[in-house]
Structure formats: structure tokens, C-alpha cells
């Protein structure tokens, strides 16, 4: 293996102080006050990385109305974030290795702060898209910085616990955004959200400038073919995100450009794969990616993130369909945030390599239980009815992130550090893709089931049915004080009744969504347990039985 070419000659560290790998900070001893400072900066950066997009998602309807956007146009705002966030991780790791941590931290957060401040003065749709895209880059760097700062805050013996805490910070920021945004909007119009986001970005930039990470080893890692791969993969991921985000809004089979975008995405991925497969030092190690164990890891990580959409899409979608406003959802998201914090703390306290599998199995079981508890929802349900189930799911979501990341990381170390960037990109893509895939698939399923239930209910509603006639009469009486025309009251009554039918059909459809999530979770749990039992049998019981039989045959012969 060729010796690395240093960009800057590293300091004369002691052996125990040397960074674990290029691009990581040195492992220096810190005083307790300095460790606390590193912890607080990690907390600030991690929250900043996830809060911006969370605020936009929580207030997307208000932003859509303020800018006069259609639902399709509004959906491009979170889509721009995911498009850039997934592709930014392709270059984040190598940027740290070649240009150093300080340049990486200050430039990443500096550009984000500059754009968010500029957005305070330019309130246009195009500027909003630009800010969402830049926030995707900032989130990719902020998530890495949060972990690196958290590692400095913990003693060396608690490295894995620090890693779990740092990884979950950006996830905790999402429910926190729902808790904070109604109060921020009450203070002043919704552009105050941008002021809050800009303030966080500036505070994070100031924090990384004042409290710098220890130096790292800088080596030459970029090759010109890396940028060719980046130029191919970036539009491929962007097109795939566009299809998944806009598929439900524009409907899959009614919008031709979705098919063309998906086809173009697959072609670009194929060209990038051919290029990377033929390289001696690839940016992405496709041979490792196509290994059965890696594919199993990818499927499990995407499925876990997909099932957590029961929370972000299922329950929230149901409550908003029933007329709940963001302010009424604050207590629910407060419970979700508490669940994530407790899940993070629990994961950090109990984690060990021997418990990885059991922590993941516990997470799957909790998600399945949450889906089962939500299964029999009615139109009378309110946010407090979902407190327990959503606490379980949020606890599980925080509990599984660390173990599944570290289990994949251990597989990478067995292959070599040159595979690390492939794993970082892979994990980022699985989490972001699972987050987009959940609403896309579940939204399609819910829309189809709503249509089916609406038709089933309407097929049984005959005008001669006494109950239907009575309900129409009640609906018409509600308009008696405002409309004196009997024909107009009858029309309004029928329209109101159709809305009730649609609402009840939607509730039934969401129940099917909860049932689907529960079935997926328990099926996944059963598969994982069977696989564990089979693996233990092959590794432990089967060799002993085979050895005993062989010994007996040898003795008899």
C-alpha cells in the first residue's frame, strides 16, 4: 500500500494522541470545562443541522400560502434539501481529509449562514429553493461536526456512546422544530422562522471559530475521476428524489416527466457504476456494495427508516386531515422529542457490540407495537390519544440509529478504511431515501385505500335509506339560518355529507397504513430472529453435532 501524501506535515503527536484516520481530530486530553464546551457546541451544531428543514416541513402550508405556491411547487422545498444532502456526503469525507477540519467546518457553516441571512431580505420562491439546497450541504457537514465535537466531549472509553449521542442530534431537531414553530409564528409572521434559522447558523459558525477542533492529518485524496463520478451521481440522486417526492402530488401514471426522470436517473447510475467498477481507487466500492451482507444491511436500514414514517406521515397526516393545526400538535411532538432524547440516552448507556442485535430487535418490536396501538383510530381521535404509541416509536427511532450505524461501521473496518466513504454515503442515502420513500409509498397506499373506501361507503348510501335521509336532513338544517332556498340547502347538505364520507374513508385508509407498518415490523422482527437462530446454529450447534458424529464414526471404524 502506498504511503499517504501529506498536504501538511502533521505535528509530533504521542501515539495515543494520533487521529484514528485522516480527517478525524487528534485525541488530545481536555479539561472538564473544555469537555463541557465541546458538548454544548456539538449540541448547537447538531440541532442547527436538522432544525432548518424541520421548520420548513412543519410550516410548509403557511409558506405555500404566503408565497402563493401550488402543492407541487411547495413540495420542491423539502425535495431540494434531500437532493443536495444525499449528494453532499459524496465529497464531505474527502474534503475533511484533504483540506482539514477547520476549513471544512468554517466554510460549510459560513456559506449556510450567509445564504440564510440573505434570505431575510429576499422573500422569493427561488431564494427559498436555494436556501433549502444550501441547508442540505450544511446538514451534511453539521452532522459530521456534531459527532466529532461530541467525541471530544467524552472520555476515550466512551467513544461509542459519544458517537450514538452525536448521530441522534439532528433527528431530535425535527420534533423540536414542530414544538418551536407555532410559538415563533405567533411572535411575528412566518419569515421570523428564517430569522431564527439564520441566527442558529450564525451562532454555530461563531462556535466552531471560537472553539476549534484539534488538528487532523491532511492527505491528498482527491482524483479527477472523483468529480466525474460526482457529476454523474448528483443528478441521478436528484432525479430519483424528484420522482419520489412528486409522485404522489402529480400522481405516478398521470405525469410523463416522472417516467423520463426515473429512466434518466437509472442511466446515470449505470454509467457511474461502470466507471467506479473499473477504477483502481474508486470513490464508491461497488464490489463491497453488491456483497450479500451489505445488501442485507441496506435493506434493513431503509426498512427501519421507512417504518418510522408511521410517525412523520401516518399519525401527523391523520390528525391534520381531521383539522389539527400545528399549535395543537405541539404536545404530541413534545412527547416525540422526549422519546428521542430518552432513546438516545438509553442507547448510549447500554450499548455494547454484544447488544447491537438485541437493541435493533427491540427497536423493531417497539415500532410494530406503536403501529398496532394506532390501528383502530377513529375520526374522534386527538393528539393526546397517540402519546404512548408515538413515544414508543420515537424511542425506537433513536435507539436503532447508533447500533445499526456501528454494526455497518464494523463491517467496513474489516474491509479497510478506504471503504469508509462508501459506507458514509451508503448510510446517508439509506436514511434519506427511507425518509422520502416512506411518505411516497404510504401516501400512494393511503390515497388508493381512501378511494376504495369512499366508493364502498357511497355504494351503500341510497336515498331511500331512512338513515341516509335523516342524515341529509340534519345537514340541511345546519344551513337553514343562512340559506332560505330549499334547493341550495339540499345541495349544501349533500356536499357536507360527501365531505364526511371522504373523512371517514380517509380514517379507514390511515388505519390500513398503521396496520401495514405493524405487519412489516413484526414480519421483519420474525425474519431477524430466525436469521439469528440459523446463524447461531451454523456457527455453534452444527459444528458440534458434525464433530461428534465424525468422532463416533471414526471410533467405530
Coordinates of C-alpha atoms in Angstrom, one line a residue:
X1 CA 0.0 0.0 0.0
X2 CA 1.4 3.4 -1.0
X3 CA 2.3 5.8 1.8
X4 CA -0.1 8.8 2.1
X5 CA 1.0 12.1 0.6
X6 CA 0.6 14.7 3.3
X7 CA -0.8 18.1 2.5
X8 CA 0.6 19.5 5.7
X9 CA 3.1 17.7 7.8
X10 CA 1.3 16.5 11.0
X11 CA 2.5 17.6 14.4
X12 CA 4.6 15.3 16.5
X13 CA 1.7 13.7 18.4
X14 CA 2.1 11.0 21.0
X15 CA 1.0 7.6 19.8
X16 CA -2.2 7.7 21.8
X17 CA -3.0 11.2 20.5
X18 CA -2.8 10.4 16.8
X19 CA -6.1 10.6 14.9
X20 CA -7.8 7.3 14.2
X21 CA -7.9 8.2 10.5
X22 CA -7.2 11.1 8.2
X23 CA -9.8 13.8 8.5
X24 CA -10.5 13.0 12.2
X25 CA -9.3 15.2 15.0
X26 CA -6.4 14.3 17.3
X27 CA -7.3 12.6 20.5
X28 CA -6.0 15.2 23.0
X29 CA -6.6 15.3 26.7
X30 CA -9.1 18.1 27.7
X31 CA -10.1 19.6 31.0
X32 CA -13.6 19.1 32.2
X33 CA -14.7 22.7 31.4
X34 CA -13.4 22.3 27.9
X35 CA -15.2 19.0 27.5
X36 CA -18.5 20.7 28.6
X37 CA -17.8 23.4 26.0
X38 CA -17.3 20.7 23.3
X39 CA -20.6 19.1 24.3
X40 CA -22.6 22.3 24.1
X41 CA -21.1 23.2 20.7
X42 CA -21.9 19.7 19.4
X43 CA -25.5 20.1 20.7
X44 CA -25.8 23.5 19.0
X45 CA -24.4 22.3 15.6
X46 CA -26.4 19.1 15.6
X47 CA -29.7 20.9 16.3
X48 CA -28.9 23.6 13.7
X49 CA -28.3 20.9 11.1
X50 CA -31.7 19.4 11.4
X51 CA -33.8 22.3 12.6
X52 CA -33.9 24.3 9.4
X53 CA -35.5 21.7 7.3
X54 CA -37.8 20.7 10.2
X55 CA -39.1 24.3 10.4
X56 CA -39.9 24.3 6.7
X57 CA -41.7 20.9 6.8
X58 CA -43.7 21.9 9.9
X59 CA -44.8 25.2 8.3
X60 CA -45.0 24.1 4.7
X61 CA -48.7 25.0 4.3
X62 CA -48.1 28.5 5.7
X63 CA -45.1 29.1 3.4
X64 CA -47.2 27.8 0.5
X65 CA -49.9 30.3 1.2
X66 CA -47.6 33.2 1.8
X67 CA -45.7 32.6 -1.5
X68 CA -48.8 31.6 -3.4
X69 CA -47.5 28.2 -4.4
X70 CA -49.3 25.1 -5.6
X71 CA -48.8 21.9 -3.6
X72 CA -46.4 20.7 -6.3
X73 CA -44.3 23.8 -6.1
X74 CA -44.3 23.7 -2.3
X75 CA -43.1 20.1 -2.3
X76 CA -39.9 21.1 -4.1
X77 CA -38.7 22.9 -1.0
X78 CA -38.0 19.8 1.1
X79 CA -37.1 17.9 -2.1
X80 CA -34.3 20.4 -2.7
X81 CA -32.9 19.7 0.8
X82 CA -32.8 15.9 0.3
X83 CA -31.4 16.2 -3.2
X84 CA -28.4 18.1 -2.1
X85 CA -28.0 16.5 1.3
X86 CA -27.6 13.0 -0.1
X87 CA -25.1 14.0 -2.8
X88 CA -23.1 16.3 -0.4
X89 CA -21.9 13.3 1.6
X90 CA -20.0 12.0 -1.5
X91 CA -17.4 14.8 -1.0
X92 CA -17.7 15.7 2.7
X93 CA -15.4 12.9 4.0
X94 CA -12.6 13.5 1.4
X95 CA -12.9 17.3 1.9
X96 CA -12.2 16.8 5.6
X97 CA -9.2 14.6 4.7
X98 CA -7.6 16.9 2.2
X99 CA -8.5 20.4 3.4
X100 CA -8.7 19.9 7.1
X101 CA -11.4 20.1 9.7
X102 CA -11.3 23.8 10.3
X103 CA -11.7 24.8 6.7
X104 CA -14.5 22.2 6.4
X105 CA -16.3 23.5 9.4
X106 CA -16.0 27.2 8.8
X107 CA -16.7 27.2 5.1
X108 CA -19.7 24.8 5.3
X109 CA -21.4 26.7 8.1
X110 CA -20.2 30.1 6.8
X111 CA -21.9 29.7 3.4
X112 CA -25.1 28.4 5.1
X113 CA -25.1 31.4 7.4
X114 CA -24.6 33.9 4.5
X115 CA -27.4 32.4 2.5
X116 CA -29.9 32.3 5.4
X117 CA -29.1 35.9 6.3
X118 CA -29.6 36.9 2.6
X119 CA -33.0 35.2 2.7
X120 CA -34.1 37.7 5.3
X121 CA -34.1 40.3 2.6
X122 CA -35.2 38.3 -0.4
X123 CA -38.5 36.5 0.1
X124 CA -38.9 34.8 -3.2
X125 CA -39.7 31.2 -4.1
X126 CA -36.4 30.8 -6.0
X127 CA -34.4 32.1 -2.9
X128 CA -36.3 29.6 -0.7
X129 CA -35.2 26.8 -3.0
X130 CA -31.6 28.0 -2.9
X131 CA -31.6 28.1 0.9
X132 CA -33.1 24.6 1.1
X133 CA -30.3 23.3 -1.1
X134 CA -27.6 25.0 0.8
X135 CA -29.1 23.8 4.1
X136 CA -28.7 20.3 2.7
X137 CA -25.0 20.9 2.3
X138 CA -24.9 22.4 5.8
X139 CA -26.7 19.5 7.3
X140 CA -24.3 17.0 5.8
X141 CA -21.3 18.9 7.3
X142 CA -23.2 19.7 10.6
X143 CA -24.0 16.0 11.3
X144 CA -20.3 15.1 10.9
X145 CA -19.2 18.1 13.0
X146 CA -21.7 17.2 15.8
X147 CA -20.2 13.7 16.1
X148 CA -16.6 15.0 16.0
X149 CA -17.3 17.6 18.7
X150 CA -19.2 15.1 20.8
X151 CA -16.2 12.7 20.6
X152 CA -14.1 15.4 22.1
X153 CA -16.6 15.8 25.0
X154 CA -16.5 12.2 26.1
X155 CA -13.5 10.3 27.6
X156 CA -11.8 7.7 25.2
X157 CA -13.6 4.8 27.0
X158 CA -17.0 6.2 26.0
X159 CA -16.3 6.8 22.3
X160 CA -19.2 4.6 21.1
X161 CA -21.6 6.4 23.5
X162 CA -20.5 9.8 22.2
X163 CA -21.0 8.5 18.6
X164 CA -24.6 7.5 19.4
X165 CA -25.4 10.8 21.0
X166 CA -23.9 12.8 18.2
X167 CA -25.7 10.8 15.5
X168 CA -29.1 11.4 17.0
X169 CA -28.9 15.2 17.5
X170 CA -30.1 16.1 14.0
X171 CA -33.1 13.7 14.4
X172 CA -34.1 15.3 17.7
X173 CA -34.2 18.6 15.9
X174 CA -37.1 17.5 13.7
X175 CA -39.8 17.2 16.5
X176 CA -38.2 20.1 18.2
X177 CA -39.0 22.2 15.1
X178 CA -42.7 21.3 15.4
X179 CA -42.6 22.3 19.1
X180 CA -41.0 25.7 18.5
X181 CA -42.5 26.8 15.2
X182 CA -46.1 27.7 16.4
X183 CA -44.6 30.0 19.1
X184 CA -42.2 31.6 16.6
X185 CA -45.0 32.2 14.1
X186 CA -47.2 33.8 16.9
X187 CA -44.4 36.3 17.7
X188 CA -44.3 37.6 14.1
X189 CA -45.2 36.5 10.6
X190 CA -43.7 33.3 9.3
X191 CA -40.5 34.9 7.9
X192 CA -39.4 35.0 11.5
X193 CA -38.6 31.3 11.0
X194 CA -35.9 32.3 8.5
X195 CA -34.6 34.8 11.1
X196 CA -34.4 32.1 13.7
X197 CA -32.7 29.7 11.2
X198 CA -30.2 32.5 10.3
X199 CA -29.5 33.1 14.0
X200 CA -28.8 29.5 14.6
X201 CA -26.4 29.3 11.6
X202 CA -24.5 32.4 12.8
X203 CA -24.3 31.0 16.4
X204 CA -22.9 27.7 15.0
X205 CA -20.4 29.5 12.8
X206 CA -19.2 31.6 15.8
X207 CA -19.0 28.5 18.0
X208 CA -16.7 26.5 15.6
X209 CA -14.5 29.5 15.1
X210 CA -14.1 30.2 18.8
X211 CA -13.8 26.5 19.9
X212 CA -11.8 24.7 17.2
X213 CA -11.4 21.0 16.9
X214 CA -7.9 19.6 17.3
X215 CA -5.9 19.4 14.1
X216 CA -6.2 16.3 11.9
X217 CA -4.0 14.6 9.4
X218 CA -4.4 16.1 5.9
X219 CA -3.5 13.9 2.9
X220 CA -4.1 14.1 -0.8
X221 CA -7.1 12.0 -1.6
X222 CA -9.0 13.7 -4.5
X223 CA -8.6 12.4 -8.0
X224 CA -10.2 14.0 -11.1
X225 CA -12.3 10.9 -11.7
X226 CA -14.0 11.6 -8.3
X227 CA -15.5 14.7 -9.7
X228 CA -16.7 12.8 -12.8
X229 CA -18.5 10.3 -10.5
X230 CA -19.9 13.2 -8.5
X231 CA -21.2 14.8 -11.7
X232 CA -23.0 11.6 -12.6
X233 CA -24.3 10.6 -9.2
X234 CA -25.6 14.1 -8.2
X235 CA -28.2 14.4 -11.0
X236 CA -29.1 10.7 -10.7
X237 CA -30.0 11.1 -7.0
X238 CA -31.7 14.5 -7.6
X239 CA -33.9 12.9 -10.3
X240 CA -34.7 10.0 -8.1
X241 CA -35.7 12.3 -5.2
X242 CA -37.9 14.3 -7.6
X243 CA -39.8 11.2 -8.6
X244 CA -40.3 10.0 -5.1
X245 CA -41.4 13.5 -3.7
X246 CA -43.6 14.5 -6.6
X247 CA -45.0 11.0 -7.4
X248 CA -48.0 11.4 -5.0
X249 CA -48.6 15.1 -5.7
X250 CA -48.6 14.8 -9.5
X251 CA -49.6 11.1 -9.4
X252 CA -47.4 8.4 -10.8
X253 CA -49.2 7.5 -14.0
X254 CA -50.6 10.9 -14.9
X255 CA -47.2 12.8 -15.3
X256 CA -44.9 11.7 -18.1
X257 CA -41.9 13.5 -16.9
X258 CA -41.7 11.3 -13.8
X259 CA -41.0 8.3 -16.1
X260 CA -38.4 10.2 -18.0
X261 CA -36.7 11.4 -14.8
X262 CA -36.6 7.8 -13.4
X263 CA -35.2 6.5 -16.6
X264 CA -32.5 9.2 -16.8
X265 CA -31.7 8.5 -13.1
X266 CA -31.1 4.8 -13.8
X267 CA -29.0 5.5 -16.8
X268 CA -26.8 7.9 -14.9
X269 CA -26.4 5.4 -12.0
X270 CA -25.4 2.7 -14.5
X271 CA -22.8 4.9 -16.2
X272 CA -21.4 5.9 -12.7
X273 CA -21.3 2.2 -11.7
X274 CA -19.4 1.2 -14.8
X275 CA -16.9 4.0 -14.2
X276 CA -16.4 3.1 -10.5
X277 CA -16.2 -0.6 -11.1
X278 CA -13.2 -0.1 -13.4
X279 CA -11.2 2.2 -11.2
X280 CA -8.3 1.0 -9.1
X281 CA -9.1 3.6 -6.3
X282 CA -12.8 4.1 -6.6
X283 CA -14.8 6.7 -4.8
X284 CA -17.5 4.1 -4.2
X285 CA -16.5 0.4 -3.7
X286 CA -19.2 -1.3 -5.8
X287 CA -17.9 -4.8 -5.1
X288 CA -18.5 -4.3 -1.4
X289 CA -21.8 -2.7 -2.0
X290 CA -23.0 -5.7 -4.0
X291 CA -22.0 -8.2 -1.4
X292 CA -25.0 -10.0 0.2
X293 CA -24.2 -8.8 3.7
X294 CA -24.0 -5.2 2.5
X295 CA -27.3 -5.5 0.6
X296 CA -28.9 -7.0 3.7
X297 CA -27.7 -4.0 5.7
X298 CA -29.0 -1.6 3.1
X299 CA -32.4 -3.3 3.1
X300 CA -32.6 -3.3 6.9
X301 CA -31.6 0.3 7.2
X302 CA -34.1 1.5 4.6
X303 CA -36.9 -0.6 6.0
X304 CA -36.3 0.8 9.6
X305 CA -36.4 4.3 8.3
X306 CA -39.4 3.5 6.2
X307 CA -41.3 2.2 9.2
X308 CA -40.6 5.3 11.2
X309 CA -42.7 7.2 8.6
X310 CA -45.7 5.9 10.6
X311 CA -44.9 8.8 12.8
X312 CA -43.9 11.6 10.4
X313 CA -46.5 10.7 7.8
X314 CA -49.2 8.4 9.3
X315 CA -50.2 10.0 12.6
X316 CA -49.5 13.6 11.6
X317 CA -51.3 13.1 8.3
X318 CA -54.4 11.7 10.0
X319 CA -54.5 14.5 12.6
X320 CA -54.1 17.2 10.0
X321 CA -56.8 15.6 7.9
X322 CA -59.0 15.8 11.0
X323 CA -58.3 19.6 11.2
X324 CA -55.5 19.7 13.8
X325 CA -53.3 22.8 13.4
X326 CA -49.5 22.9 14.3
X327 CA -50.2 24.6 17.6
X328 CA -52.5 21.6 18.6
X329 CA -49.7 19.2 17.6
X330 CA -47.2 20.8 19.9
X331 CA -47.8 18.5 22.9
X332 CA -47.6 15.4 20.7
X333 CA -44.3 16.5 19.3
X334 CA -43.1 17.3 22.8
X335 CA -43.7 13.7 23.7
X336 CA -41.9 12.6 20.5
X337 CA -38.9 14.8 21.3
X338 CA -38.8 13.4 24.9
X339 CA -38.9 9.8 23.5
X340 CA -36.0 10.5 21.2
X341 CA -33.9 12.1 24.0
X342 CA -34.6 9.1 26.3
X343 CA -33.9 6.7 23.4
X344 CA -30.6 8.4 22.7
X345 CA -29.6 8.3 26.4
X346 CA -30.6 4.7 26.8
X347 CA -28.7 3.7 23.7
X348 CA -25.6 5.5 24.9
X349 CA -25.8 3.9 28.3
X350 CA -26.5 0.3 27.4
X351 CA -24.6 0.0 24.1
X352 CA -22.0 -2.7 23.6
X353 CA -21.0 -4.7 20.5
X354 CA -22.7 -7.8 22.0
X355 CA -26.0 -5.9 22.4
X356 CA -26.3 -4.5 18.9
X357 CA -28.6 -7.2 17.6
X358 CA -30.9 -7.0 20.7
X359 CA -31.1 -3.2 20.5
X360 CA -32.2 -3.4 16.9
X361 CA -34.7 -6.2 17.6
X362 CA -36.1 -4.1 20.5
X363 CA -36.5 -1.1 18.2
X364 CA -38.4 -3.2 15.6
X365 CA -40.7 -4.6 18.3
X366 CA -41.4 -1.1 19.6
X367 CA -42.3 0.2 16.1
X368 CA -44.6 -2.7 15.5
X369 CA -46.3 -2.2 18.9
X370 CA -46.8 1.5 18.1
X371 CA -48.3 0.7 14.7
X372 CA -50.6 -1.9 16.4
X373 CA -51.8 0.6 19.0
X374 CA -52.7 3.2 16.3
X375 CA -54.5 0.6 14.2
X376 CA -58.1 1.3 15.4
X377 CA -58.1 5.1 15.0
X378 CA -61.4 7.0 14.6
X379 CA -62.4 10.5 13.5
X380 CA -62.7 11.4 17.2
X381 CA -59.0 10.8 17.9
X382 CA -57.0 13.8 19.1
X383 CA -53.2 14.3 19.6
X384 CA -53.3 13.0 23.3
X385 CA -54.6 9.7 22.1
X386 CA -51.3 9.0 20.3
X387 CA -48.9 10.0 23.1
X388 CA -48.0 6.5 24.2
X389 CA -47.7 4.9 20.7
X390 CA -45.6 7.8 19.3
X391 CA -43.4 7.8 22.4
X392 CA -42.6 4.1 21.7
X393 CA -41.8 4.8 18.0
X394 CA -39.6 7.9 18.7
X395 CA -37.8 5.9 21.4
X396 CA -37.2 3.1 19.0
X397 CA -36.1 5.5 16.2
X398 CA -33.4 7.0 18.5
X399 CA -32.4 3.6 19.8
X400 CA -31.7 1.9 16.5
X401 CA -29.6 4.6 14.8
X402 CA -26.4 4.1 16.8
X403 CA -26.4 0.2 16.7
X404 CA -27.2 0.0 13.0
X405 CA -24.5 2.6 12.1
X406 CA -21.9 1.0 14.3
X407 CA -22.7 -2.6 13.0
X408 CA -22.2 -1.3 9.5
X409 CA -19.0 0.5 10.6
X410 CA -17.6 -2.7 12.0
X411 CA -18.2 -4.4 8.6
X412 CA -16.3 -1.5 6.9
X413 CA -13.3 -1.8 9.2
X414 CA -13.0 -5.4 8.3
X415 CA -12.6 -4.3 4.6
X416 CA -10.3 -1.4 5.2
X417 CA -10.5 2.4 5.8
X418 CA -10.6 3.1 2.1
X419 CA -14.2 1.7 2.2
X420 CA -15.3 4.2 4.8
X421 CA -16.5 6.9 2.4
X422 CA -18.6 4.3 0.6
X423 CA -20.2 3.4 3.9
X424 CA -20.8 7.0 4.9
X425 CA -22.6 7.7 1.6
X426 CA -24.5 4.5 1.8
X427 CA -25.8 5.1 5.3
X428 CA -26.8 8.7 4.5
X429 CA -28.6 7.6 1.3
X430 CA -30.5 4.8 3.2
X431 CA -31.7 7.2 5.9
X432 CA -32.7 10.0 3.5
X433 CA -34.1 7.6 0.9
X434 CA -36.1 5.7 3.5
X435 CA -37.4 9.1 4.8
X436 CA -38.6 10.0 1.3
X437 CA -39.7 6.5 0.3
X438 CA -42.0 6.2 3.4
X439 CA -44.3 9.2 2.6
X440 CA -44.2 8.3 -1.2
X441 CA -45.3 4.6 -0.7
X442 CA -47.6 5.2 2.3
X443 CA -49.1 8.3 0.6
X444 CA -49.9 6.3 -2.5
X445 CA -51.3 3.4 -0.5
X446 CA -53.5 5.8 1.6
X447 CA -54.8 7.6 -1.4
X448 CA -55.9 4.3 -3.1
X449 CA -57.5 2.9 0.0
X450 CA -59.3 6.2 0.6
X451 CA -60.8 6.0 -2.9
X452 CA -61.7 2.3 -2.3
X453 CA -63.5 3.0 1.0
X454 CA -65.2 6.1 -0.4
X455 CA -66.7 4.0 -3.2
X456 CA -67.7 1.3 -0.8
X457 CA -69.5 3.7 1.5
X458 CA -71.2 5.5 -1.3
X459 CA -72.4 2.3 -2.8
X460 CA -74.4 1.6 0.3
X461 CA -75.9 5.1 0.6
X462 CA -79.3 5.0 -1.1
X463 CA -81.6 8.0 -1.0
X464 CA -84.4 5.7 0.2
X465 CA -82.5 4.6 3.2
X466 CA -84.1 6.2 6.3
X467 CA -80.7 6.8 8.0
X468 CA -79.3 8.5 4.9
X469 CA -82.4 10.6 4.6
X470 CA -82.2 11.6 8.3
X471 CA -78.5 12.5 7.9
X472 CA -79.2 14.7 4.9
X473 CA -82.0 16.4 6.8
X474 CA -79.6 17.1 9.7
X475 CA -77.0 18.5 7.3
X476 CA -79.6 20.7 5.5
X477 CA -80.9 22.1 8.8
X478 CA -77.4 23.3 9.6
X479 CA -77.7 25.8 6.7
X480 CA -81.3 26.9 7.5
X481 CA -80.3 30.1 9.2
X482 CA -78.1 31.3 6.3
X483 CA -79.9 30.0 3.2
X484 CA -83.6 30.2 2.6
X485 CA -83.5 28.4 -0.7
X486 CA -84.5 24.7 -0.1
X487 CA -82.7 23.5 -3.3
X488 CA -79.5 25.3 -2.3
X489 CA -79.7 23.8 1.3
X490 CA -80.2 20.3 -0.2
X491 CA -77.1 20.8 -2.4
X492 CA -75.0 22.1 0.6
X493 CA -76.3 19.2 2.7
X494 CA -75.2 16.6 0.1
X495 CA -71.8 18.3 -0.2
X496 CA -71.3 18.3 3.5
X497 CA -72.3 14.6 3.7
X498 CA -69.8 13.8 0.9
X499 CA -67.1 15.5 2.9
X500 CA -67.9 13.4 6.0
X501 CA -67.8 10.3 3.8
X502 CA -64.4 11.3 2.5
X503 CA -63.1 11.9 6.0
X504 CA -64.3 8.6 7.3
X505 CA -62.8 6.8 4.3
X506 CA -59.5 8.6 4.9
X507 CA -59.5 7.5 8.6
X508 CA -60.0 3.9 7.5
X509 CA -57.2 4.3 5.0
X510 CA -54.9 5.6 7.6
X511 CA -55.8 2.6 9.8
X512 CA -54.6 0.4 6.9
X513 CA -51.4 2.4 6.9
X514 CA -50.9 1.7 10.6
X515 CA -51.7 -2.0 10.1
X516 CA -49.2 -2.2 7.2
X517 CA -46.5 -0.7 9.3
X518 CA -47.2 -3.1 12.2
X519 CA -47.2 -6.1 9.9
X520 CA -44.0 -5.0 8.3
X521 CA -42.3 -4.5 11.7
X522 CA -43.4 -7.9 13.1
X523 CA -42.5 -9.7 9.9
X524 CA -39.1 -8.1 9.9
X525 CA -38.7 -9.0 13.6
X526 CA -39.6 -12.6 12.9
X527 CA -37.2 -12.7 9.9
X528 CA -34.3 -11.2 12.0
X529 CA -34.9 -13.7 14.9
X530 CA -35.0 -16.7 12.5
X531 CA -31.8 -15.4 10.8
X532 CA -30.1 -15.1 14.2
X533 CA -31.2 -18.6 15.3
X534 CA -30.0 -20.0 12.0
X535 CA -26.6 -18.2 12.2
X536 CA -26.1 -19.4 15.8
X537 CA -26.9 -22.9 14.7
X538 CA -24.4 -22.8 11.8
X539 CA -21.7 -21.3 14.0
X540 CA -22.2 -23.2 17.2
X541 CA -24.6 -26.2 17.2
X542 CA -24.0 -27.6 13.8
X543 CA -20.1 -27.9 14.1
X544 CA -20.5 -29.6 17.4
X545 CA -23.0 -32.1 16.1
X546 CA -20.9 -32.7 13.0
X547 CA -17.8 -33.2 15.1
X548 CA -19.5 -35.6 17.4
X549 CA -20.8 -37.7 14.5
X550 CA -17.4 -37.7 12.8
X551 CA -15.7 -38.8 16.0
X552 CA -18.2 -41.6 16.6
X553 CA -17.8 -42.9 13.1
X554 CA -14.0 -42.8 13.4
X555 CA -14.2 -44.7 16.7
X556 CA -16.5 -47.4 15.3
X557 CA -14.3 -47.9 12.2

